[in-house]
Amino acid sequence: MTGAGATTNVTGRPHVVIVGGGLAGLAAAAALTDRECRVTVLESRRRCGGRAASFEDPVSGGLVDACQHVAMGCCTNFLDLCRWGGLDDALRRDRTLWFIGPDGDRSRCTPSRSLPAPLHLAPLLLGMRHFSMVEKFSLARGMLRLARHRPTDRADAATALEWLRAAAQPDRVIRLFWQPVIESALGESIDLVSVAAARKVAVDGFLAHRDAADLIVPTIPLGTLLGERLVARLEARRAAVRTGAAVTAIEHDGHDAVTAVRLGAEVVPCDAVVLAVPWKAAGRLVPDVVGSGDDRLAGSPITAVHLWFDRDVVDVPHAVLVGRVSQWVFRGEPGAGHCQVVISASRGLLQGDRRALVDQVVAEIREVLPHAREATLREAKVVTDPTAVLSVRPGVEAFRPAARTGVANLVLAGDWTATGWPSTMEGAIRSGRIAAQEVGRALGIDVPGPAADLRRSLLVRLLVGG
Ligand SMILES: Cc1cc2nc3c(=O)[nH]c(=O)nc-3n(C[C@H](O)[C@H](O)[C@H](O)COP(=O)(O)OP(=O)(O)OC[C@H]3O[C@@H](n4cnc5c(N)ncnc54)[C@H](O)[C@@H]3O)c2cc1C
């Protein structure tokens, strides 16, 4: 059987099998299918997209995302993959961030297009009506201090909350800005995430560039965007995408090379494997490679509360609800009366009482959205993914494995691998591209790596480096 660098098919092109059709696997497929590789994606579910998934709406029968996903302007690899896939028309860019304060007051916060970064944030900060001038000044100072913080081993043992308190950030600023922003960006609570992860949000997501904080919102269900349109694009580029194809084993030749993957009795020979599955599944398939990693990696839950009213109730594109159980609200398909409330780090939320959660969320929605007060709730659905994202706690980076493994033609991908990014769509896509580049290295093919970050202005480089 073949090892790294050999070919197993009549076309003479090496055959790369990608296990897992989430964003990491699809990004790896896109990078490799453009090179001289024969690519097969094997996905165990009925549809590709992984955690970026949709379900069938009980009211309309159409697809609804299990949980609204958003990217940011700083997610250059997400945007690049969408461009490659011809998906740009299905993305909306919200430059204005909407905040609804504890008293229901609305703030329209838009970064400047003309001021250089990081000064572009001034109108965004000044626009937050729920903060006094003193609080706005504290927040700006805290953000700059966080950006200038140089992570060290000792400092990295701190959580974001410990660091913010030590930096004398006022409680109200922590509760009404840092908490919703960091928790929604990282999917984990501020008393658990590392200060290094929080710094990445402040720098890459806000300070680094005028477009960094733009919200990128898919306007069609993820099941269609990724599961249909991106897959169709891959197939048009001659990648084979098989769904309902659960890989049960990865075969070695006894000389440290992978030779095939197995789906029950079926054997699929290959020259290289990208294993793009979550860490627990990876640990089961290649325990000698991922091994005990799963004990040191923990997941964090995200909950989406779907509400169907008898009319459309959300009169803004999106809103961050600060100081409430509900964290973000997004409007659904126009005319469907559907909206979605997203709550990150939802561990132990209202003691797991779904009825109480729906009641609380509906009460909050009626408080902040005038149209909801008169509307009748027709249906509600709570969707929680208990391991939605990797919990980026202090010290976790040491346990996130690199794409390259001890087996030359087996590489890892997934939002949990070492990308330098939190566990997000962007992190997953970066991991897929890094993995594709590693496969190229093993097979002697030139494959480009991840897309470049947004270019930092001189002022940003002077302030925070990079
Ligand atoms: C509720 C929720 C909300 C989120 N919100 C956001 C957000 O707003 N913004 C953002 O950027 N990110 C968000 N994320 C995170 C984002 O969805 C993930 O980071 C990203 O989708 C992970 O992609 P992945 O390819 O690494 O893993 P996955 O999506 O988990 O893909 C792995 C794939 O492997 C398949 N698989 C597993 N085992 C096998 C096997 N044996 N054989 C074949 N296939 C197999 C799985 O079925 C799956 O399709 C959210 C996640 C959740 C759950």
Short mmCIF file of C-alpha atoms and ligand atoms in Angstrom, two decimals:
data_model
loop_
_atom_site.label_atom_id
_atom_site.label_comp_id
_atom_site.label_asym_id
_atom_site.label_seq_id
_atom_site.Cartn_x
_atom_site.Cartn_y
_atom_site.Cartn_z
CA MET A 1 0.00 0.00 0.00
CA THR A 2 1.12 3.54 -0.61
CA GLY A 3 2.65 6.00 1.79
CA ALA A 4 2.99 9.76 1.64
CA GLY A 5 3.74 11.16 -1.78
CA ALA A 6 2.47 8.12 -3.74
CA THR A 7 -0.69 7.96 -5.83
CA THR A 8 -3.52 5.48 -5.61
CA ASN A 9 -5.65 6.31 -8.59
CA VAL A 10 -5.64 6.06 -12.31
CA THR A 11 -5.60 9.82 -12.89
CA GLY A 12 -2.12 10.02 -11.40
CA ARG A 13 -3.32 12.70 -9.03
CA PRO A 14 -2.92 11.89 -5.33
CA HIS A 15 -6.16 11.07 -3.58
CA VAL A 16 -6.85 13.07 -0.42
CA VAL A 17 -9.70 11.96 1.81
CA ILE A 18 -11.17 14.58 4.09
CA VAL A 19 -13.06 13.13 7.04
CA GLY A 20 -15.72 15.60 8.21
CA GLY A 21 -17.69 18.05 6.10
CA GLY A 22 -17.82 20.94 8.57
CA LEU A 23 -16.22 24.27 7.69
CA ALA A 24 -12.70 22.96 8.40
CA GLY A 25 -13.14 20.01 6.05
CA LEU A 26 -14.86 22.07 3.35
CA ALA A 27 -12.11 24.72 3.51
CA ALA A 28 -9.43 22.04 3.19
CA ALA A 29 -11.31 20.56 0.24
CA ALA A 30 -11.55 23.96 -1.46
CA ALA A 31 -7.80 24.56 -1.03
CA LEU A 32 -6.83 21.10 -2.32
CA THR A 33 -9.30 20.75 -5.16
CA ASP A 34 -7.72 23.80 -6.77
CA ARG A 35 -4.39 21.90 -6.83
CA GLU A 36 -3.46 18.62 -8.49
CA CYS A 37 -5.37 16.47 -6.02
CA ARG A 38 -8.37 14.20 -6.23
CA VAL A 39 -10.46 15.13 -3.21
CA THR A 40 -13.15 13.12 -1.44
CA VAL A 41 -15.07 14.56 1.52
CA LEU A 42 -16.74 12.01 3.77
CA GLU A 43 -19.41 13.47 6.08
CA SER A 44 -21.38 11.29 8.47
CA ARG A 45 -24.51 13.48 8.58
CA ARG A 46 -27.08 13.93 5.82
CA ARG A 47 -25.80 17.42 5.08
CA CYS A 48 -22.42 19.17 5.21
CA GLY A 49 -21.79 22.20 7.43
CA GLY A 50 -21.18 20.50 10.78
CA ARG A 51 -22.06 22.72 13.71
CA ALA A 52 -23.01 25.50 11.30
CA ALA A 53 -26.27 23.62 10.72
CA SER A 54 -29.96 24.20 9.98
CA PHE A 55 -33.17 22.36 10.85
CA GLU A 56 -36.61 22.33 9.24
CA ASP A 57 -38.92 25.11 10.46
CA PRO A 58 -42.08 23.50 11.91
CA VAL A 59 -44.21 26.42 10.70
CA SER A 60 -43.02 27.07 7.13
CA GLY A 61 -41.24 23.78 6.40
CA GLY A 62 -38.17 25.80 5.27
CA LEU A 63 -34.67 25.63 6.75
CA VAL A 64 -33.81 27.60 9.91
CA ASP A 65 -30.33 27.77 11.41
CA ALA A 66 -29.99 25.80 14.64
CA CYS A 67 -28.21 28.91 15.88
CA GLN A 68 -27.59 32.15 14.03
CA HIS A 69 -23.92 32.34 13.06
CA VAL A 70 -22.15 35.62 12.43
CA ALA A 71 -18.62 36.43 11.38
CA MET A 72 -16.78 39.74 11.64
CA GLY A 73 -14.93 41.90 9.16
CA CYS A 74 -11.65 40.57 10.60
CA CYS A 75 -12.57 37.02 9.49
CA THR A 76 -10.55 37.18 6.29
CA ASN A 77 -10.56 33.43 5.65
CA PHE A 78 -14.32 33.16 6.10
CA LEU A 79 -14.80 35.99 3.60
CA ASP A 80 -12.25 34.49 1.23
CA LEU A 81 -13.93 31.07 1.27
CA CYS A 82 -17.30 32.71 0.64
CA ARG A 83 -15.81 34.57 -2.33
CA TRP A 84 -14.31 31.33 -3.65
CA GLY A 85 -17.66 29.61 -3.25
CA GLY A 86 -19.59 32.42 -4.97
CA LEU A 87 -21.54 33.00 -1.75
CA ASP A 88 -21.01 36.77 -1.38
CA ASP A 89 -24.57 37.53 -2.44
CA ALA A 90 -25.81 35.61 0.63
CA LEU A 91 -23.88 37.71 3.18
CA ARG A 92 -24.99 40.98 4.73
CA ARG A 93 -22.46 43.39 6.22
CA ASP A 94 -23.86 45.32 9.22
CA ARG A 95 -21.47 48.18 9.89
CA THR A 96 -23.73 49.63 12.56
CA LEU A 97 -23.86 47.65 15.80
CA TRP A 98 -27.15 47.96 17.66
CA PHE A 99 -27.09 47.83 21.45
CA ILE A 100 -30.22 47.88 23.62
CA GLY A 101 -29.33 49.05 27.12
CA PRO A 102 -30.79 47.96 30.47
CA ASP A 103 -33.49 50.66 30.27
CA GLY A 104 -34.42 49.73 26.72
CA ASP A 105 -32.58 52.71 25.22
CA ARG A 106 -31.22 51.93 21.76
CA SER A 107 -27.71 52.81 20.64
CA ARG A 108 -26.73 52.82 16.98
CA CYS A 109 -22.96 52.47 17.04
CA THR A 110 -21.09 52.92 13.79
CA PRO A 111 -17.29 52.98 13.48
CA SER A 112 -15.89 55.84 11.42
CA ARG A 113 -14.94 55.21 7.80
CA SER A 114 -12.56 58.16 7.68
CA LEU A 115 -10.62 58.11 10.98
CA PRO A 116 -7.59 55.80 11.02
CA ALA A 117 -7.71 52.70 13.22
CA PRO A 118 -8.00 52.58 16.21
CA LEU A 119 -9.56 56.08 16.28
CA HIS A 120 -12.33 54.72 14.02
CA LEU A 121 -13.85 53.28 17.22
CA ALA A 122 -14.49 56.69 18.78
CA PRO A 123 -18.01 57.14 17.29
CA LEU A 124 -18.85 53.53 18.21
CA LEU A 125 -17.89 54.08 21.85
CA LEU A 126 -19.45 57.53 22.05
CA GLY A 127 -22.67 56.12 20.59
CA MET A 128 -23.31 53.83 23.57
CA ARG A 129 -26.11 55.72 25.27
CA HIS A 130 -26.22 53.44 28.28
CA PHE A 131 -22.77 54.59 29.43
CA SER A 132 -21.80 57.92 31.03
CA MET A 133 -18.82 59.84 29.62
CA VAL A 134 -16.68 58.60 32.51
CA GLU A 135 -17.63 54.99 31.72
CA LYS A 136 -16.90 55.51 28.01
CA PHE A 137 -13.49 56.87 28.88
CA SER A 138 -12.80 53.89 31.21
CA LEU A 139 -13.86 51.49 28.47
CA ALA A 140 -11.56 53.11 25.91
CA ARG A 141 -8.68 53.03 28.39
CA GLY A 142 -9.40 49.39 29.26
CA MET A 143 -9.47 48.39 25.60
CA LEU A 144 -6.14 50.06 24.90
CA ARG A 145 -4.58 48.55 28.01
CA LEU A 146 -5.84 45.11 27.05
CA ALA A 147 -4.44 45.53 23.54
CA ARG A 148 -1.06 46.56 24.91
CA HIS A 149 -1.02 43.67 27.38
CA ARG A 150 1.81 41.32 26.47
CA PRO A 151 0.76 37.76 27.22
CA THR A 152 3.25 35.87 29.36
CA ASP A 153 2.88 32.46 30.94
CA ARG A 154 2.07 33.98 34.31
CA ALA A 155 -0.36 36.59 32.99
CA ASP A 156 -2.03 33.95 30.85
CA ALA A 157 -3.06 32.10 33.96
CA ALA A 158 -5.51 34.97 34.53
CA THR A 159 -9.06 34.91 33.26
CA ALA A 160 -10.44 37.88 31.35
CA LEU A 161 -12.57 38.86 34.35
CA GLU A 162 -9.61 38.79 36.73
CA TRP A 163 -7.61 40.93 34.33
CA LEU A 164 -10.44 43.45 33.80
CA ARG A 165 -10.92 43.82 37.55
CA ALA A 166 -7.19 44.23 38.10
CA ALA A 167 -7.25 46.90 35.36
CA ALA A 168 -9.91 48.75 37.40
CA GLN A 169 -12.63 48.44 34.78
CA PRO A 170 -15.90 49.58 36.43
CA ASP A 171 -18.42 46.80 37.17
CA ARG A 172 -21.03 48.38 34.89
CA VAL A 173 -18.56 48.51 31.99
CA ILE A 174 -17.64 44.87 32.58
CA ARG A 175 -21.28 43.77 32.81
CA LEU A 176 -22.66 45.87 29.96
CA PHE A 177 -19.75 45.79 27.50
CA TRP A 178 -16.99 43.30 28.16
CA GLN A 179 -19.26 40.47 29.20
CA PRO A 180 -21.61 40.49 26.18
CA VAL A 181 -18.82 41.26 23.70
CA ILE A 182 -16.26 38.73 24.93
CA GLU A 183 -18.81 36.03 25.65
CA SER A 184 -20.44 36.26 22.25
CA ALA A 185 -17.12 36.41 20.41
CA LEU A 186 -15.57 33.50 22.30
CA GLY A 187 -18.70 31.54 23.27
CA GLU A 188 -17.51 31.23 26.86
CA SER A 189 -18.01 33.25 30.04
CA ILE A 190 -15.54 35.98 31.00
CA ASP A 191 -14.75 34.31 34.30
CA LEU A 192 -13.43 31.28 32.38
CA VAL A 193 -11.75 32.59 29.20
CA SER A 194 -8.09 33.57 29.21
CA VAL A 195 -7.02 37.18 29.04
CA ALA A 196 -5.04 36.27 25.88
CA ALA A 197 -8.26 35.18 24.13
CA ALA A 198 -10.03 38.36 25.27
CA ARG A 199 -7.11 40.42 23.97
CA LYS A 200 -7.48 38.80 20.56
CA VAL A 201 -11.12 39.92 20.46
CA ALA A 202 -10.17 43.49 21.41
CA VAL A 203 -7.31 43.73 18.92
CA ASP A 204 -8.44 41.72 15.89
CA GLY A 205 -12.16 42.25 16.34
CA PHE A 206 -12.14 45.97 17.12
CA LEU A 207 -8.92 47.96 17.13
CA ALA A 208 -6.87 46.59 14.26
CA HIS A 209 -8.77 47.91 11.25
CA ARG A 210 -11.71 50.13 10.30
CA ASP A 211 -13.67 47.15 8.97
CA ALA A 212 -12.72 44.69 11.72
CA ALA A 213 -15.90 45.02 13.78
CA ASP A 214 -18.33 44.81 10.84
CA LEU A 215 -20.85 42.07 11.46
CA ILE A 216 -21.12 39.57 8.60
CA VAL A 217 -24.52 37.90 8.68
CA PRO A 218 -25.58 35.07 6.35
CA THR A 219 -28.92 35.95 4.77
CA ILE A 220 -29.84 32.42 3.77
CA PRO A 221 -29.84 29.33 6.01
CA LEU A 222 -26.42 27.80 6.65
CA GLY A 223 -27.81 24.48 5.43
CA THR A 224 -28.28 26.09 2.02
CA LEU A 225 -25.18 28.30 2.12
CA LEU A 226 -22.73 25.57 3.08
CA GLY A 227 -24.60 22.28 2.72
CA GLU A 228 -25.83 23.07 -0.80
CA ARG A 229 -24.11 26.03 -2.44
CA LEU A 230 -20.56 25.54 -1.15
CA VAL A 231 -20.81 21.81 -1.76
CA ALA A 232 -22.09 22.45 -5.32
CA ARG A 233 -19.06 24.66 -5.92
CA LEU A 234 -16.71 21.94 -4.67
CA GLU A 235 -18.41 19.38 -6.87
CA ALA A 236 -18.11 21.71 -9.84
CA ARG A 237 -14.36 21.71 -9.12
CA ARG A 238 -14.43 17.89 -9.26
CA ALA A 239 -14.34 17.16 -5.52
CA ALA A 240 -16.48 14.18 -4.50
CA VAL A 241 -18.67 14.95 -1.48
CA ARG A 242 -20.37 11.98 0.17
CA THR A 243 -22.86 12.59 2.97
CA GLY A 244 -24.23 9.87 5.27
CA ALA A 245 -20.70 8.45 5.14
CA ALA A 246 -19.41 7.81 8.66
CA VAL A 247 -15.74 6.89 8.81
CA THR A 248 -15.20 4.07 11.30
CA ALA A 249 -11.42 3.62 11.10
CA ILE A 250 -8.24 5.03 9.63
CA GLU A 251 -5.86 2.38 8.34
CA HIS A 252 -2.07 2.50 8.75
CA ASP A 253 0.48 0.46 6.82
CA GLY A 254 2.56 -0.27 9.90
CA HIS A 255 5.21 2.20 8.68
CA ASP A 256 3.66 5.38 9.99
CA ALA A 257 1.64 6.12 6.87
CA VAL A 258 -2.12 6.15 6.44
CA THR A 259 -3.29 4.01 3.54
CA ALA A 260 -7.08 4.13 3.60
CA VAL A 261 -10.15 5.04 5.56
CA ARG A 262 -12.82 2.54 6.40
CA LEU A 263 -16.58 3.03 6.44
CA GLY A 264 -17.70 -0.22 8.03
CA ALA A 265 -16.86 -2.87 5.46
CA GLU A 266 -16.03 -0.35 2.72
CA VAL A 267 -12.38 0.62 2.29
CA VAL A 268 -11.45 3.89 0.58
CA PRO A 269 -7.73 3.93 -0.36
CA CYS A 270 -5.99 7.28 -0.25
CA ASP A 271 -2.64 9.04 -0.21
CA ALA A 272 -3.42 11.43 2.61
CA VAL A 273 -6.14 12.09 5.16
CA VAL A 274 -7.34 15.36 6.63
CA LEU A 275 -9.12 14.47 9.84
CA ALA A 276 -11.55 17.38 10.29
CA VAL A 277 -13.83 16.09 13.04
CA PRO A 278 -14.38 17.38 16.61
CA TRP A 279 -11.72 16.39 19.15
CA LYS A 280 -13.71 13.57 20.77
CA ALA A 281 -14.38 11.95 17.39
CA ALA A 282 -10.71 12.42 16.44
CA GLY A 283 -9.66 10.78 19.70
CA ARG A 284 -11.82 7.76 18.90
CA LEU A 285 -10.48 7.40 15.34
CA VAL A 286 -6.79 7.99 16.08
CA PRO A 287 -6.31 7.58 19.85
CA ASP A 288 -2.54 7.31 19.39
CA VAL A 289 -2.47 10.75 17.70
CA VAL A 290 -5.07 12.79 19.60
CA GLY A 291 -5.14 10.53 22.66
CA SER A 292 -5.74 12.12 25.99
CA GLY A 293 -6.26 15.53 24.39
CA ASP A 294 -9.97 15.30 25.00
CA ASP A 295 -9.49 15.28 28.79
CA ARG A 296 -7.70 18.59 28.62
CA LEU A 297 -10.07 20.24 26.15
CA ALA A 298 -13.54 21.30 27.28
CA GLY A 299 -16.54 22.53 25.35
CA SER A 300 -18.73 25.50 26.06
CA PRO A 301 -22.50 25.53 25.39
CA ILE A 302 -24.46 28.01 23.25
CA THR A 303 -28.25 28.20 23.31
CA ALA A 304 -30.58 29.60 20.67
CA VAL A 305 -34.19 30.37 21.58
CA HIS A 306 -36.35 30.43 18.44
CA LEU A 307 -39.62 32.32 18.65
CA TRP A 308 -42.36 32.36 16.04
CA PHE A 309 -44.84 35.22 16.50
CA ASP A 310 -47.93 35.92 14.42
CA ARG A 311 -46.02 38.83 12.82
CA ASP A 312 -42.47 40.13 12.40
CA VAL A 313 -41.42 41.80 15.64
CA VAL A 314 -37.73 42.73 15.20
CA ASP A 315 -37.35 46.23 13.75
CA VAL A 316 -33.51 46.30 13.69
CA PRO A 317 -31.18 44.00 11.73
CA HIS A 318 -29.74 42.64 14.97
CA ALA A 319 -29.29 43.86 18.53
CA VAL A 320 -27.03 43.18 21.49
CA LEU A 321 -29.25 43.11 24.57
CA VAL A 322 -27.04 44.14 27.46
CA GLY A 323 -27.67 43.28 31.10
CA ARG A 324 -30.23 40.58 30.28
CA VAL A 325 -30.39 36.79 29.96
CA SER A 326 -30.97 37.24 26.21
CA GLN A 327 -27.70 38.37 24.63
CA TRP A 328 -28.37 38.85 20.91
CA VAL A 329 -31.55 39.00 18.89
CA PHE A 330 -31.68 38.40 15.14
CA ARG A 331 -34.67 38.71 12.87
CA GLY A 332 -35.60 35.74 10.74
CA GLU A 333 -36.95 35.42 7.21
CA PRO A 334 -39.20 38.48 6.52
CA GLY A 335 -42.87 37.61 6.83
CA ALA A 336 -42.30 34.44 8.90
CA GLY A 337 -42.65 36.11 12.32
CA HIS A 338 -39.49 34.26 13.32
CA CYS A 339 -36.72 35.67 15.49
CA GLN A 340 -33.84 34.12 17.30
CA VAL A 341 -32.25 34.94 20.64
CA VAL A 342 -28.70 33.68 21.14
CA ILE A 343 -27.14 33.07 24.56
CA SER A 344 -23.48 32.09 24.72
CA ALA A 345 -21.86 30.27 27.65
CA SER A 346 -25.35 29.03 28.54
CA ARG A 347 -24.14 26.43 31.05
CA GLY A 348 -26.72 25.96 33.84
CA LEU A 349 -28.97 28.66 32.35
CA LEU A 350 -32.07 28.95 34.59
CA GLN A 351 -31.19 25.50 35.94
CA GLY A 352 -31.95 23.97 32.55
CA ASP A 353 -35.67 24.83 32.82
CA ARG A 354 -36.63 25.37 29.15
CA ARG A 355 -40.14 26.66 29.90
CA ALA A 356 -38.75 29.26 32.31
CA LEU A 357 -36.12 30.22 29.73
CA VAL A 358 -38.70 30.78 26.99
CA ASP A 359 -40.86 32.84 29.39
CA GLN A 360 -37.88 34.97 30.41
CA VAL A 361 -36.72 35.52 26.83
CA VAL A 362 -40.23 36.38 25.59
CA ALA A 363 -40.65 38.86 28.47
CA GLU A 364 -37.31 40.49 27.59
CA ILE A 365 -38.17 40.63 23.88
CA ARG A 366 -41.49 42.29 24.71
CA GLU A 367 -39.65 44.79 26.91
CA VAL A 368 -37.24 45.89 24.18
CA LEU A 369 -39.18 45.38 20.93
CA PRO A 370 -42.45 47.35 20.79
CA HIS A 371 -43.98 45.18 17.99
CA ALA A 372 -43.62 42.08 20.19
CA ARG A 373 -45.92 43.50 22.87
CA GLU A 374 -49.02 43.11 20.71
CA ALA A 375 -47.88 39.95 18.95
CA THR A 376 -49.01 36.42 19.81
CA LEU A 377 -46.35 33.79 20.32
CA ARG A 378 -47.19 30.78 18.15
CA GLU A 379 -44.24 28.48 18.72
CA ALA A 380 -40.93 28.37 20.62
CA LYS A 381 -37.97 26.06 20.36
CA VAL A 382 -34.82 25.94 22.49
CA VAL A 383 -31.71 24.51 20.83
CA THR A 384 -28.59 24.01 22.95
CA ASP A 385 -25.30 22.61 21.74
CA PRO A 386 -23.43 21.59 24.91
CA THR A 387 -20.06 21.60 23.15
CA ALA A 388 -20.70 24.41 20.70
CA VAL A 389 -17.15 25.74 20.89
CA LEU A 390 -13.84 24.94 22.54
CA SER A 391 -13.60 26.70 25.88
CA VAL A 392 -10.54 28.96 25.52
CA ARG A 393 -9.46 28.90 29.16
CA PRO A 394 -6.06 29.90 30.48
CA GLY A 395 -3.48 27.32 29.41
CA VAL A 396 -5.65 25.64 26.74
CA GLU A 397 -3.36 26.71 23.89
CA ALA A 398 -0.75 24.22 25.10
CA PHE A 399 -3.19 21.36 24.40
CA ARG A 400 -4.52 22.42 21.00
CA PRO A 401 -2.67 20.16 18.56
CA ALA A 402 -0.95 21.38 15.41
CA ALA A 403 -2.23 20.18 12.01
CA ARG A 404 0.94 18.15 11.49
CA THR A 405 0.95 14.83 13.33
CA GLY A 406 3.65 12.16 13.77
CA VAL A 407 2.15 10.45 10.70
CA ALA A 408 3.34 12.27 7.57
CA ASN A 409 0.17 11.89 5.52
CA LEU A 410 -2.38 12.34 8.34
CA VAL A 411 -3.19 15.92 9.32
CA LEU A 412 -5.68 17.38 11.75
CA ALA A 413 -8.15 20.19 11.17
CA GLY A 414 -10.99 21.68 13.16
CA ASP A 415 -11.74 24.79 15.18
CA TRP A 416 -10.14 23.10 18.21
CA THR A 417 -6.69 22.72 16.65
CA ALA A 418 -3.87 25.25 17.11
CA THR A 419 -4.76 28.09 14.76
CA GLY A 420 -4.16 31.03 17.10
CA TRP A 421 -7.86 31.79 16.68
CA PRO A 422 -10.77 31.01 18.96
CA SER A 423 -13.14 28.22 18.06
CA THR A 424 -15.19 29.98 15.38
CA MET A 425 -16.04 29.63 11.69
CA GLU A 426 -12.91 31.66 10.95
CA GLY A 427 -10.80 29.40 13.18
CA ALA A 428 -12.25 26.29 11.50
CA ILE A 429 -11.57 27.61 7.98
CA ARG A 430 -8.02 28.64 8.91
CA SER A 431 -7.44 25.15 10.31
CA GLY A 432 -8.67 23.61 7.05
CA ARG A 433 -6.28 25.76 5.03
CA ILE A 434 -3.36 25.03 7.32
CA ALA A 435 -4.18 21.32 7.03
CA ALA A 436 -4.36 21.55 3.23
CA GLN A 437 -0.95 23.20 3.18
CA GLU A 438 0.44 20.39 5.37
CA VAL A 439 -1.02 17.77 3.02
CA GLY A 440 0.62 19.61 0.13
CA ARG A 441 3.92 19.47 1.98
CA ALA A 442 3.55 15.71 2.54
CA LEU A 443 2.62 15.10 -1.11
CA GLY A 444 5.08 17.55 -2.64
CA ILE A 445 2.40 19.92 -3.95
CA ASP A 446 2.41 23.67 -3.41
CA VAL A 447 -0.77 24.67 -1.55
CA PRO A 448 -1.19 28.24 -0.26
CA GLY A 449 -1.93 28.74 3.43
CA PRO A 450 -4.52 30.95 5.12
CA ALA A 451 -5.45 34.39 3.77
CA ALA A 452 -3.67 37.37 5.30
CA ASP A 453 -5.17 39.30 8.20
CA LEU A 454 -6.54 42.81 7.66
CA ARG A 455 -3.61 45.17 7.33
CA ARG A 456 -2.97 47.13 10.52
CA SER A 457 -2.51 50.88 10.26
CA LEU A 458 0.77 52.44 11.37
CA LEU A 459 -0.92 53.84 14.46
CA VAL A 460 -2.21 50.39 15.45
CA ARG A 461 1.21 48.87 14.89
CA LEU A 462 2.77 51.54 17.08
CA LEU A 463 0.18 50.98 19.79
CA VAL A 464 -0.15 47.20 19.87
CA GLY A 465 2.56 45.85 17.59
CA GLY A 466 2.10 43.43 14.68
C1 LIG B 1 -24.79 26.97 18.66
C2 LIG B 1 -23.54 27.45 17.99
C3 LIG B 1 -23.38 28.79 17.67
C4 LIG B 1 -22.20 29.23 17.07
N1 LIG B 1 -22.08 30.53 16.69
C5 LIG B 1 -21.00 30.93 15.97
C6 LIG B 1 -20.92 32.22 15.44
O1 LIG B 1 -21.84 33.04 15.56
N2 LIG B 1 -19.80 32.57 14.75
C7 LIG B 1 -18.77 31.69 14.54
O2 LIG B 1 -17.79 32.06 13.89
N3 LIG B 1 -18.83 30.43 15.04
C8 LIG B 1 -19.92 30.03 15.74
N4 LIG B 1 -20.00 28.75 16.20
C9 LIG B 1 -18.83 27.88 16.06
C10 LIG B 1 -18.75 27.26 14.65
O3 LIG B 1 -19.97 26.66 14.30
C11 LIG B 1 -17.66 26.21 14.68
O4 LIG B 1 -16.47 26.78 15.17
C12 LIG B 1 -17.36 25.62 13.29
O5 LIG B 1 -18.53 25.36 12.58
C13 LIG B 1 -16.57 24.34 13.52
O6 LIG B 1 -16.28 23.74 12.27
P1 LIG B 1 -15.41 22.41 12.22
O7 LIG B 1 -15.38 22.00 10.81
O8 LIG B 1 -14.15 22.61 12.95
O9 LIG B 1 -16.22 21.33 13.09
P2 LIG B 1 -17.68 20.72 12.86
O10 LIG B 1 -18.58 21.77 12.36
O11 LIG B 1 -18.03 20.06 14.15
O12 LIG B 1 -17.49 19.65 11.71
C14 LIG B 1 -17.04 18.35 11.93
C15 LIG B 1 -17.80 17.43 10.99
O13 LIG B 1 -17.27 16.11 11.11
C16 LIG B 1 -18.35 15.20 10.98
N5 LIG B 1 -17.92 13.92 11.53
C17 LIG B 1 -17.68 13.61 12.83
N6 LIG B 1 -17.27 12.33 12.93
C18 LIG B 1 -17.24 11.83 11.66
C19 LIG B 1 -16.90 10.57 11.11
N7 LIG B 1 -16.50 9.55 11.89
N8 LIG B 1 -16.99 10.39 9.77
C20 LIG B 1 -17.38 11.40 8.96
N9 LIG B 1 -17.73 12.63 9.44
C21 LIG B 1 -17.65 12.84 10.76
C22 LIG B 1 -19.47 15.89 11.76
O14 LIG B 1 -20.73 15.36 11.42
C23 LIG B 1 -19.28 17.34 11.34
O15 LIG B 1 -20.04 17.64 10.19
C24 LIG B 1 -21.16 28.30 16.81
C25 LIG B 1 -21.34 26.95 17.11
C26 LIG B 1 -22.52 26.52 17.66
C27 LIG B 1 -22.71 25.06 17.92
#
